[in-house]
Amino acid sequence: MYNKIYWLLLISISCYSQKEPIEADRPDQTETPEIVPKDMFQVESGFTFQKNNSKNATFSMPSTLWKYGVSKNIELRVITEFVIEKEETQKENGFLPIAVGFKINLLKENGWIPKTSLISHVSIKNWSSTKYKYNYYAPDFRFTMQHTLSEKLCLGYNLGAEMDGFTKQSTLLYTVTTGYSITKKLSSYLELFGFAPQNEIAYHNFDGGFTYLINNNFMVDLSSSIGITNNAPKHYFAFGFSFRI
């Protein structure tokens, strides 16, 4: 009996190891069009330290994306985030509204046509700490696209919008990133991203970072950003990890 159990475990581990290396939506702002493999559960979690201006800072402790592969073309998603906000001598903390959503694959890469997926969530206004409750449900969406330029280089970009749960105003967003595989395990990226809030001036940031593949199902990351425009957050530093089972 024990021999049978041993061989069943060995076959299961072998099957998991044959899957392609994990693809995560972190650490850059550009979401990947890749879908979590069917019947697999993936967690992407990270800690961010962001300096907004000379008096205000935000700490994400942590932000976590929970994903489950329903089929080869669809994944379900839940986002949870605990934040700490500091402004001079004042300090606030709590959970932001939980967001639930999905990612669906729309197009396969074919010549000039990029691999394309649609991501959408809705932040539930009352699923949060009291201080951070929204006045309205806040939906968001983005199209995420990717071109393979060579064996080691790829180009990714996102276009989308998100709603402000306090005012119902919308914010347009864009990201453009280049990913480069330094080795089979170590990769890097450089990225430009920005947001255009309704009735406000758009702001833009530049960031970059690294990912390291511990094995096909576990990856760690490190990244940093600087604000390009005066109204953008001054800078942030982030580190995190992603795994799937």
Rosetta silent file (secondary structure, phi, psi, omega in degrees, C-alpha in Angstrom):
SEQUENCE: MYNKIYWLLLISISCYSQKEPIEADRPDQTETPEIVPKDMFQVESGFTFQKNNSKNATFSMPSTLWKYGVSKNIELRVITEFVIEKEETQKENGFLPIAVGFKINLLKENGWIPKTSLISHVSIKNWSSTKYKYNYYAPDFRFTMQHTLSEKLCLGYNLGAEMDGFTKQSTLLYTVTTGYSITKKLSSYLELFGFAPQNEIAYHNFDGGFTYLINNNFMVDLSSSIGITNNAPKHYFAFGFSFRI
SCORE:     score description
SCORE:     0.000 S_00000001
   1 L     0.000  -45.159 -179.018    0.000    0.000    0.000 S_00000001
   2 H   -64.250  -34.016  177.666    2.796    2.443    0.948 S_00000001
   3 H   -64.006  -38.525  179.093    4.563    1.700   -2.341 S_00000001
   4 H   -65.177  -44.245  179.015    1.403    2.683   -4.248 S_00000001
   5 H   -61.530  -42.101 -179.903    1.104    5.951   -2.302 S_00000001
   6 H   -59.647  -45.875 -177.981    4.794    6.690   -2.965 S_00000001
   7 H   -69.263  -34.521  176.699    4.404    6.183   -6.716 S_00000001
   8 H   -64.129  -42.864  177.584    1.226    8.287   -6.826 S_00000001
   9 H   -64.140  -40.612 -179.363    3.051   11.175   -5.086 S_00000001
  10 H   -63.936  -41.500  179.125    6.018   10.790   -7.425 S_00000001
  11 H   -65.982  -40.928 -179.979    3.768   10.913  -10.509 S_00000001
  12 H   -62.223  -46.610  179.685    1.939   14.002   -9.161 S_00000001
  13 H   -62.766  -39.726  179.764    5.193   15.878   -8.509 S_00000001
  14 H   -63.341  -41.319 -179.719    6.471   14.891  -11.940 S_00000001
  15 H   -63.780  -43.167  179.480    3.310   16.199  -13.624 S_00000001
  16 H   -64.214  -37.334 -177.095    3.584   19.574  -11.847 S_00000001
  17 H   -70.317  -19.587 -179.464    7.243   19.922  -12.762 S_00000001
  18 L   -80.073  -12.292  179.950    6.411   19.489  -16.442 S_00000001
  19 L   -70.676  157.395  178.492    4.290   22.643  -16.502 S_00000001
  20 L   -62.965  154.775  178.535    5.686   25.859  -17.918 S_00000001
  21 L   -55.838  148.836 -178.538    7.437   28.204  -15.434 S_00000001
  22 L   -57.718  137.972  174.173    5.099   30.357  -13.356 S_00000001
  23 L  -116.175  125.569 -176.467    3.914   33.643  -14.938 S_00000001
  24 L  -119.608  156.910  176.114    2.897   36.373  -12.480 S_00000001
  25 L   -81.612  -12.422  174.892    1.214   39.769  -12.734 S_00000001
  26 L  -103.171  163.589    6.885    3.822   41.232  -10.368 S_00000001
  27 L   -93.842   -9.485 -177.583    6.191   42.965   -9.862 S_00000001
  28 L   -77.283  173.364  178.802    5.602   45.393  -12.748 S_00000001
  29 L   -81.242  -15.900 -179.763    2.379   47.338  -13.347 S_00000001
  30 L   -82.943  117.036  178.039    1.814   45.510  -16.648 S_00000001
  31 L   -75.748  143.856  178.275   -0.393   42.471  -16.139 S_00000001
  32 L   -80.755  146.768  174.720    0.522   39.337  -18.091 S_00000001
  33 L   -77.532   -7.265 -178.479   -1.977   37.832  -20.563 S_00000001
  34 L   -65.635  146.130  179.144   -1.037   34.346  -19.294 S_00000001
  35 L  -105.762  141.475  173.888   -3.720   32.317  -17.489 S_00000001
  36 L   -59.552  134.142 -179.983   -3.054   30.192  -14.405 S_00000001
  37 L   -53.999  147.217 -177.148   -3.059   26.497  -15.508 S_00000001
  38 L   -54.328  135.728  177.591   -6.386   24.713  -15.070 S_00000001
  39 L    67.222   16.579  175.797   -7.089   23.470  -11.532 S_00000001
  40 L  -109.613  148.097 -179.440   -4.045   25.256  -10.102 S_00000001
  41 E  -109.817  130.697 -177.007   -4.093   27.852   -7.316 S_00000001
  42 E  -128.213  138.739  179.118   -1.636   30.771   -7.492 S_00000001
  43 E  -122.935  130.112  177.761   -0.713   33.399   -4.902 S_00000001
  44 E  -126.570  112.095 -172.217    1.169   36.626   -5.722 S_00000001
  45 E  -131.945  145.164 -178.900    2.057   38.695   -2.675 S_00000001
  46 E  -158.908  161.312  179.933    4.310   41.670   -2.051 S_00000001
  47 E  -115.293  128.991 -176.965    5.282   44.522    0.254 S_00000001
  48 E  -124.385  135.125  176.187    5.518   48.079   -1.106 S_00000001
  49 E  -118.605  107.739 -173.015    6.978   51.186    0.521 S_00000001
  50 E  -116.590  127.079  174.738    5.831   54.279   -1.382 S_00000001
  51 E   -95.203  110.084 -176.474    6.815   57.890   -0.768 S_00000001
  52 L   -80.612  -44.514  176.585    3.963   60.007   -2.125 S_00000001
  53 L  -158.129 -169.815 -175.070    5.383   63.438   -1.245 S_00000001
  54 L   -65.400  -18.697 -175.878    7.525   65.100    1.418 S_00000001
  55 L  -115.731  -14.658 -170.833    4.843   64.557    4.078 S_00000001
  56 E  -125.747  138.086  177.223    2.937   61.429    3.051 S_00000001
  57 E  -140.581  149.018  178.971    3.914   57.764    2.644 S_00000001
  58 E  -126.724  134.956  179.006    1.950   54.560    2.009 S_00000001
  59 E  -120.426  126.248  175.274    3.003   51.031    2.963 S_00000001
  60 E   -98.227  116.914 -166.114    1.317   47.951    1.497 S_00000001
  61 E  -133.337   62.330   -0.481    1.757   45.207    4.116 S_00000001
  62 E  -114.487 -175.795  166.810    1.015   43.196    1.966 S_00000001
  63 E  -106.407  130.445 -175.830   -1.005   43.297   -1.249 S_00000001
  64 E  -131.255  132.646  174.932   -2.013   39.792   -2.372 S_00000001
  65 E  -108.527  121.271 -179.607   -3.560   38.503   -5.580 S_00000001
  66 E  -105.613  126.361 -173.655   -5.255   35.094   -5.258 S_00000001
  67 E  -131.963  145.735  177.268   -5.834   33.273   -8.571 S_00000001
  68 E  -138.429  129.818 -179.687   -7.434   29.977   -9.633 S_00000001
  69 E   -81.833  108.378  179.507   -7.395   28.429  -13.099 S_00000001
  70 L   -78.863  -40.435  177.353  -10.944   27.455  -14.066 S_00000001
  71 L  -150.904 -176.076 -179.595   -9.972   26.413  -17.600 S_00000001
  72 L   -70.590  -12.028 -177.957   -7.108   27.003  -20.014 S_00000001
  73 L  -117.847   -3.336 -175.218   -8.697   30.345  -20.951 S_00000001
  74 E  -138.386  136.017  170.986  -10.209   31.641  -17.684 S_00000001
  75 E  -129.464  147.442  174.183   -8.918   32.365  -14.180 S_00000001
  76 E   -96.603  148.464 -171.871  -10.761   33.704  -11.141 S_00000001
  77 E  -138.856  141.653  172.590   -9.107   36.461   -9.086 S_00000001
  78 E  -135.229  133.535  179.577   -9.390   38.017   -5.602 S_00000001
  79 E  -117.159  126.963  174.341   -7.273   40.973   -4.435 S_00000001
  80 E  -123.959  144.794 -178.739   -6.697   41.782   -0.762 S_00000001
  81 E  -151.775  129.131  174.336   -4.514   44.607    0.569 S_00000001
  82 E  -107.470  126.161 -175.951   -3.603   45.918    4.018 S_00000001
  83 E  -121.048  152.516  171.157   -2.183   49.444    4.016 S_00000001
  84 E  -123.320  124.885  179.890   -0.482   51.756    6.480 S_00000001
  85 E  -113.797  130.432  178.659   -0.642   55.499    5.725 S_00000001
  86 E  -121.969  131.670  175.402    1.640   58.019    7.408 S_00000001
  87 E  -139.126  105.768 -174.632    1.332   61.799    7.201 S_00000001
  88 L    53.063 -113.357 -176.232    3.669   63.733    9.492 S_00000001
  89 L   -94.474   -3.389 -177.796    2.632   62.627   12.998 S_00000001
  90 E   -95.357  150.126 -178.656   -0.609   60.876   11.971 S_00000001
  91 E  -144.802  130.434  177.725   -0.929   57.194   11.105 S_00000001
  92 E  -129.643  151.595  176.410   -3.851   55.173    9.728 S_00000001
  93 E  -153.148  161.104  179.007   -4.099   51.518    8.695 S_00000001
  94 E   159.832  178.407  179.414   -6.609   48.945    7.534 S_00000001
  95 E   -89.696  131.404  171.859   -7.814   46.714    4.721 S_00000001
  96 L   -72.880  161.602  178.314   -8.838   48.251    1.408 S_00000001
  97 L   -55.218  135.074  178.380  -12.064   46.940   -0.202 S_00000001
  98 L   -69.111  136.752  177.785  -11.669   43.378   -1.485 S_00000001
  99 E  -110.500  135.784  177.155  -11.780   43.098   -5.277 S_00000001
 100 E  -122.782  144.795 -177.468  -13.129   40.034   -7.089 S_00000001
 101 E  -174.028 -155.935 -175.183  -12.830   39.368  -10.799 S_00000001
 102 E  -154.105  163.606  167.927  -11.502   37.285  -13.649 S_00000001
 103 E  -129.287  133.950 -179.809   -9.016   37.125  -16.493 S_00000001
 104 E  -129.610  132.668  179.046  -10.025   35.657  -19.850 S_00000001
 105 E   -77.561  129.422 -177.459   -7.778   34.897  -22.807 S_00000001
 106 E  -106.290  -44.452 -174.875   -9.035   36.538  -26.012 S_00000001
 107 E  -137.483  143.481  171.315   -6.327   36.147  -28.676 S_00000001
 108 L   -90.146  152.613  179.230   -3.247   34.035  -29.274 S_00000001
 109 L   -66.485  131.220 -178.885   -0.110   35.712  -30.590 S_00000001
 110 E  -152.670   96.990 -177.962    0.001   35.580  -34.380 S_00000001
 111 L    65.165 -124.449 -179.105    2.443   37.810  -36.261 S_00000001
 112 L   -78.048  -10.179  177.793    1.631   41.451  -35.469 S_00000001
 113 E   -81.042  120.831 -177.686   -1.403   40.377  -33.388 S_00000001
 114 L   -79.200  157.213  168.919   -0.354   40.245  -29.709 S_00000001
 115 E   -65.537  127.941 -170.131   -1.382   37.630  -27.200 S_00000001
 116 E  -132.807  135.443  173.932   -4.340   39.386  -25.534 S_00000001
 117 E  -133.420  158.287  175.317   -6.400   38.876  -22.388 S_00000001
 118 E  -111.925  129.497  175.830   -9.088   40.900  -20.611 S_00000001
 119 E  -115.106  137.071  177.375   -8.899   41.457  -16.854 S_00000001
 120 E  -147.493  141.792  176.142  -11.806   42.846  -14.851 S_00000001
 121 E  -136.421  167.585  164.986  -12.597   43.274  -11.147 S_00000001
 122 E  -136.596  127.832  177.084  -15.124   44.982   -8.948 S_00000001
 123 E   -84.244  124.038 -176.749  -14.136   46.293   -5.509 S_00000001
 124 L   -81.584  118.647 -166.619  -16.878   45.516   -2.990 S_00000001
 125 L   -59.996  -32.398 -176.288  -17.583   48.768   -1.151 S_00000001
 126 L   -99.367   -3.261 -178.839  -18.281   47.279    2.317 S_00000001
 127 L   -89.333   69.553 -176.601  -15.667   44.512    2.318 S_00000001
 128 L  -163.059  175.868  170.455  -12.974   46.575    4.018 S_00000001
 129 L   -66.873  155.107 -174.835  -11.912   48.221    7.242 S_00000001
 130 H   -53.824  -43.792 -176.024  -14.352   50.956    8.365 S_00000001
 131 H   -64.238  -30.092 -171.994  -12.049   53.826    7.384 S_00000001
 132 H  -104.699   14.246  177.713  -11.560   52.525    3.845 S_00000001
 133 L   -65.109  138.584  176.885  -15.148   51.662    2.922 S_00000001
 134 L   -83.761  160.718  171.862  -16.191   52.960   -0.510 S_00000001
 135 L   -84.237  -24.939 -176.166  -19.374   54.855   -1.237 S_00000001
 136 L  -137.615  159.068  168.750  -19.894   52.870   -4.451 S_00000001
 137 L   -67.122  139.763 -172.957  -18.919   49.581   -6.027 S_00000001
 138 E  -121.707   98.274  177.764  -15.755   50.250   -8.050 S_00000001
 139 E   -80.750  158.013  172.094  -15.252   48.253  -11.266 S_00000001
 140 E  -147.451  159.310  175.452  -12.041   48.205  -13.293 S_00000001
 141 E  -153.650  157.367  171.727  -10.851   46.586  -16.503 S_00000001
 142 E  -157.977  144.876  170.477   -7.765   46.390  -18.672 S_00000001
 143 E   -94.275  127.497 -179.622   -6.670   44.725  -21.877 S_00000001
 144 E  -114.264  126.944 -171.773   -3.259   43.142  -21.451 S_00000001
 145 E  -128.860  150.042 -177.175   -1.169   42.435  -24.568 S_00000001
 146 E  -148.729  135.114  174.519    2.207   40.863  -25.246 S_00000001
 147 E  -113.927  137.213  171.126    4.564   40.423  -28.221 S_00000001
 148 E   -90.709  114.945 -178.248    7.463   37.954  -28.314 S_00000001
 149 L   -92.173  -30.857  176.280   10.388   39.822  -29.907 S_00000001
 150 L  -162.653 -176.428  179.381   13.028   37.102  -29.451 S_00000001
 151 L   -61.851  -28.429 -175.549   13.809   34.114  -27.236 S_00000001
 152 L  -111.303  -13.040 -172.419   14.906   36.488  -24.465 S_00000001
 153 E  -122.277  135.813  176.020   12.994   39.713  -25.134 S_00000001
 154 E  -138.238  158.604  178.440    9.274   40.522  -25.001 S_00000001
 155 E  -121.887  126.906  178.290    7.113   43.649  -25.152 S_00000001
 156 E  -126.944  151.546  177.099    3.998   44.022  -23.022 S_00000001
 157 E  -156.593  149.842  179.444    1.418   46.767  -22.640 S_00000001
 158 E  -126.137  147.659  171.668   -1.927   47.395  -20.928 S_00000001
 159 E  -136.838  133.134 -178.978   -4.795   49.793  -21.583 S_00000001
 160 E  -173.234 -164.168 -179.537   -7.737   50.194  -19.248 S_00000001
 161 E  -155.654  156.663  177.139   -9.701   52.196  -16.714 S_00000001
 162 E  -142.002  150.284 -179.321  -10.770   52.044  -13.086 S_00000001
 163 E   -96.983  147.003  174.501  -13.503   53.720  -11.072 S_00000001
 164 L   -86.875  116.826 -176.446  -13.014   55.710   -7.875 S_00000001
 165 L   -69.491   -9.795  179.317  -15.237   54.111   -5.247 S_00000001
 166 L   -92.406  -32.561 -171.877  -15.614   57.394   -3.373 S_00000001
 167 L  -125.172   -8.065 -174.854  -16.759   59.695   -6.205 S_00000001
 168 L    73.298    2.743  176.936  -17.699   57.487   -9.212 S_00000001
 169 L   -76.061  154.413 -176.549  -15.043   59.272  -11.277 S_00000001
 170 E  -108.742  157.864  176.685  -12.908   57.189  -13.627 S_00000001
 171 E  -130.529  124.030  174.334   -9.159   56.995  -14.222 S_00000001
 172 E   -81.462  149.517 -179.470   -7.602   55.886  -17.497 S_00000001
 173 E  -140.277  152.689  174.904   -4.390   53.869  -17.237 S_00000001
 174 E  -145.222  153.268  172.350   -1.616   52.634  -19.495 S_00000001
 175 E  -144.091  147.592  173.849    1.556   50.576  -19.093 S_00000001
 176 E  -140.031  125.346 -176.923    4.403   49.677  -21.467 S_00000001
 177 E  -139.283  150.634  171.880    7.127   47.245  -20.432 S_00000001
 178 E  -118.838  128.801  178.614   10.037   45.297  -21.903 S_00000001
 179 E  -110.752  136.515 -177.675   11.050   42.019  -20.277 S_00000001
 180 E  -131.120  128.770  178.390   14.471   40.457  -20.775 S_00000001
 181 E   -87.415  106.265  179.686   15.614   36.968  -19.699 S_00000001
 182 L   -72.062  -45.213  172.804   19.173   37.334  -18.403 S_00000001
 183 L  -136.645 -174.121  178.001   19.371   33.601  -17.640 S_00000001
 184 L   -66.321  -23.969 -177.235   16.804   30.795  -17.486 S_00000001
 185 L  -108.239  -30.399 -175.173   16.004   31.821  -13.911 S_00000001
 186 E  -103.502  126.355  178.896   16.824   35.543  -13.717 S_00000001
 187 E  -130.321  159.621  179.185   14.792   38.133  -15.651 S_00000001
 188 E  -136.073  165.911  176.874   14.590   41.929  -15.663 S_00000001
 189 E  -151.904  154.994  169.876   12.205   44.606  -16.899 S_00000001
 190 E  -129.114  141.561 -170.112   11.950   48.337  -17.557 S_00000001
 191 E  -148.324  146.017  170.445    8.543   50.013  -17.648 S_00000001
 192 E  -117.827  131.396  178.426    6.685   53.253  -18.224 S_00000001
 193 E  -147.353  158.009 -177.947    3.204   53.608  -16.738 S_00000001
 194 E  -160.567  167.021 -178.575    0.717   56.332  -15.978 S_00000001
 195 E  -134.460  142.661  178.742   -2.765   57.317  -14.845 S_00000001
 196 E  -125.659   87.310  179.021   -5.151   60.007  -16.078 S_00000001
 197 E   -65.444  145.833  177.607   -7.825   60.739  -13.416 S_00000001
 198 L   -61.040  131.625  179.046  -11.012   62.387  -14.594 S_00000001
 199 L    65.953   17.507  176.995  -10.824   66.192  -14.203 S_00000001
 200 L  -134.210  166.950  179.390   -7.199   66.014  -13.036 S_00000001
 201 L   -78.334  136.448  179.226   -3.744   66.186  -14.631 S_00000001
 202 L   -66.243  151.992  175.719   -2.272   62.829  -15.694 S_00000001
 203 E  -131.754  154.136 -170.949    0.827   61.539  -13.930 S_00000001
 204 E  -136.547  148.187 -178.498    3.551   59.162  -15.100 S_00000001
 205 E  -134.561  158.548  174.442    6.147   56.878  -13.536 S_00000001
 206 E  -125.027  134.618  178.700    9.170   54.863  -14.574 S_00000001
 207 E  -144.065  169.026  178.885   10.102   51.594  -12.875 S_00000001
 208 E  -160.169  166.082 -179.412   12.270   48.520  -13.207 S_00000001
 209 E  -179.889 -171.397 -176.872   13.104   45.322  -11.413 S_00000001
 210 E  -136.279  151.472  169.933   14.110   41.682  -11.360 S_00000001
 211 E  -127.597  147.395  178.108   12.481   38.287  -10.900 S_00000001
 212 E  -131.467  124.957 -176.817   14.218   35.064   -9.915 S_00000001
 213 E   -88.136  107.170  176.895   12.702   31.628  -10.540 S_00000001
 214 E   -67.764  -47.333  169.890   13.412   29.336   -7.577 S_00000001
 215 E  -153.052 -176.512 -174.771   11.640   26.528   -9.437 S_00000001
 216 L   -61.125  -19.294 -175.632    8.823   26.299  -11.990 S_00000001
 217 L  -115.195    7.356 -177.972    6.226   26.992   -9.286 S_00000001
 218 E  -146.037  130.097 -176.035    7.965   29.591   -7.091 S_00000001
 219 E  -140.820  144.548  174.761    9.387   33.011   -7.947 S_00000001
 220 E  -117.082  159.422 -176.716   10.699   36.027   -5.984 S_00000001
 221 E  -146.912  159.990  179.249   10.904   39.645   -7.167 S_00000001
 222 E  -147.057  133.949 -177.122   12.413   43.039   -6.431 S_00000001
 223 E  -153.498  163.963  178.910   11.442   46.385   -8.005 S_00000001
 224 E  -153.843  155.956 -176.086   11.592   50.161   -7.643 S_00000001
 225 E  -140.853  154.308  171.041    9.980   53.232   -9.233 S_00000001
 226 E  -131.152  147.988  177.635   10.481   56.989   -9.590 S_00000001
 227 E   -80.111  135.886  178.882    7.924   59.640  -10.488 S_00000001
 228 L   -90.300  -42.420  179.434    8.443   61.412  -13.824 S_00000001
 229 L   -96.422  158.729 -175.488    5.874   64.168  -13.364 S_00000001
 230 L   -63.926  -28.929 -177.271    5.629   66.435  -10.319 S_00000001
 231 L   -89.891    2.322  178.402    2.207   65.105   -9.312 S_00000001
 232 L   -85.288  155.836  172.100    3.313   61.440   -9.374 S_00000001
 233 L   -53.984  140.011 -174.293    4.414   59.529   -6.256 S_00000001
 234 L   -61.125  -47.817  179.244    8.095   60.330   -5.683 S_00000001
 235 E  -170.126  163.084  170.128    9.268   56.715   -5.571 S_00000001
 236 E  -144.407  159.412  175.816    8.506   53.237   -4.288 S_00000001
 237 E  -131.868  134.695 -176.472   10.420   50.103   -3.388 S_00000001
 238 E  -142.516  148.926  171.687    8.810   46.634   -3.462 S_00000001
 239 E  -144.023  152.863 -176.998    9.671   43.006   -2.948 S_00000001
 240 E  -169.759 -169.513 -178.452    7.508   39.916   -3.088 S_00000001
 241 E  -151.984  157.534  177.211    6.970   36.320   -4.116 S_00000001
 242 E  -138.808  139.247  176.273    4.625   34.202   -6.225 S_00000001
 243 E  -147.655  160.940  177.156    3.846   30.495   -6.024 S_00000001
 244 E  -139.327  151.123  179.818    1.316   28.005   -7.348 S_00000001
 245 L  -136.929    0.000    0.000    0.077   24.605   -6.206 S_00000001
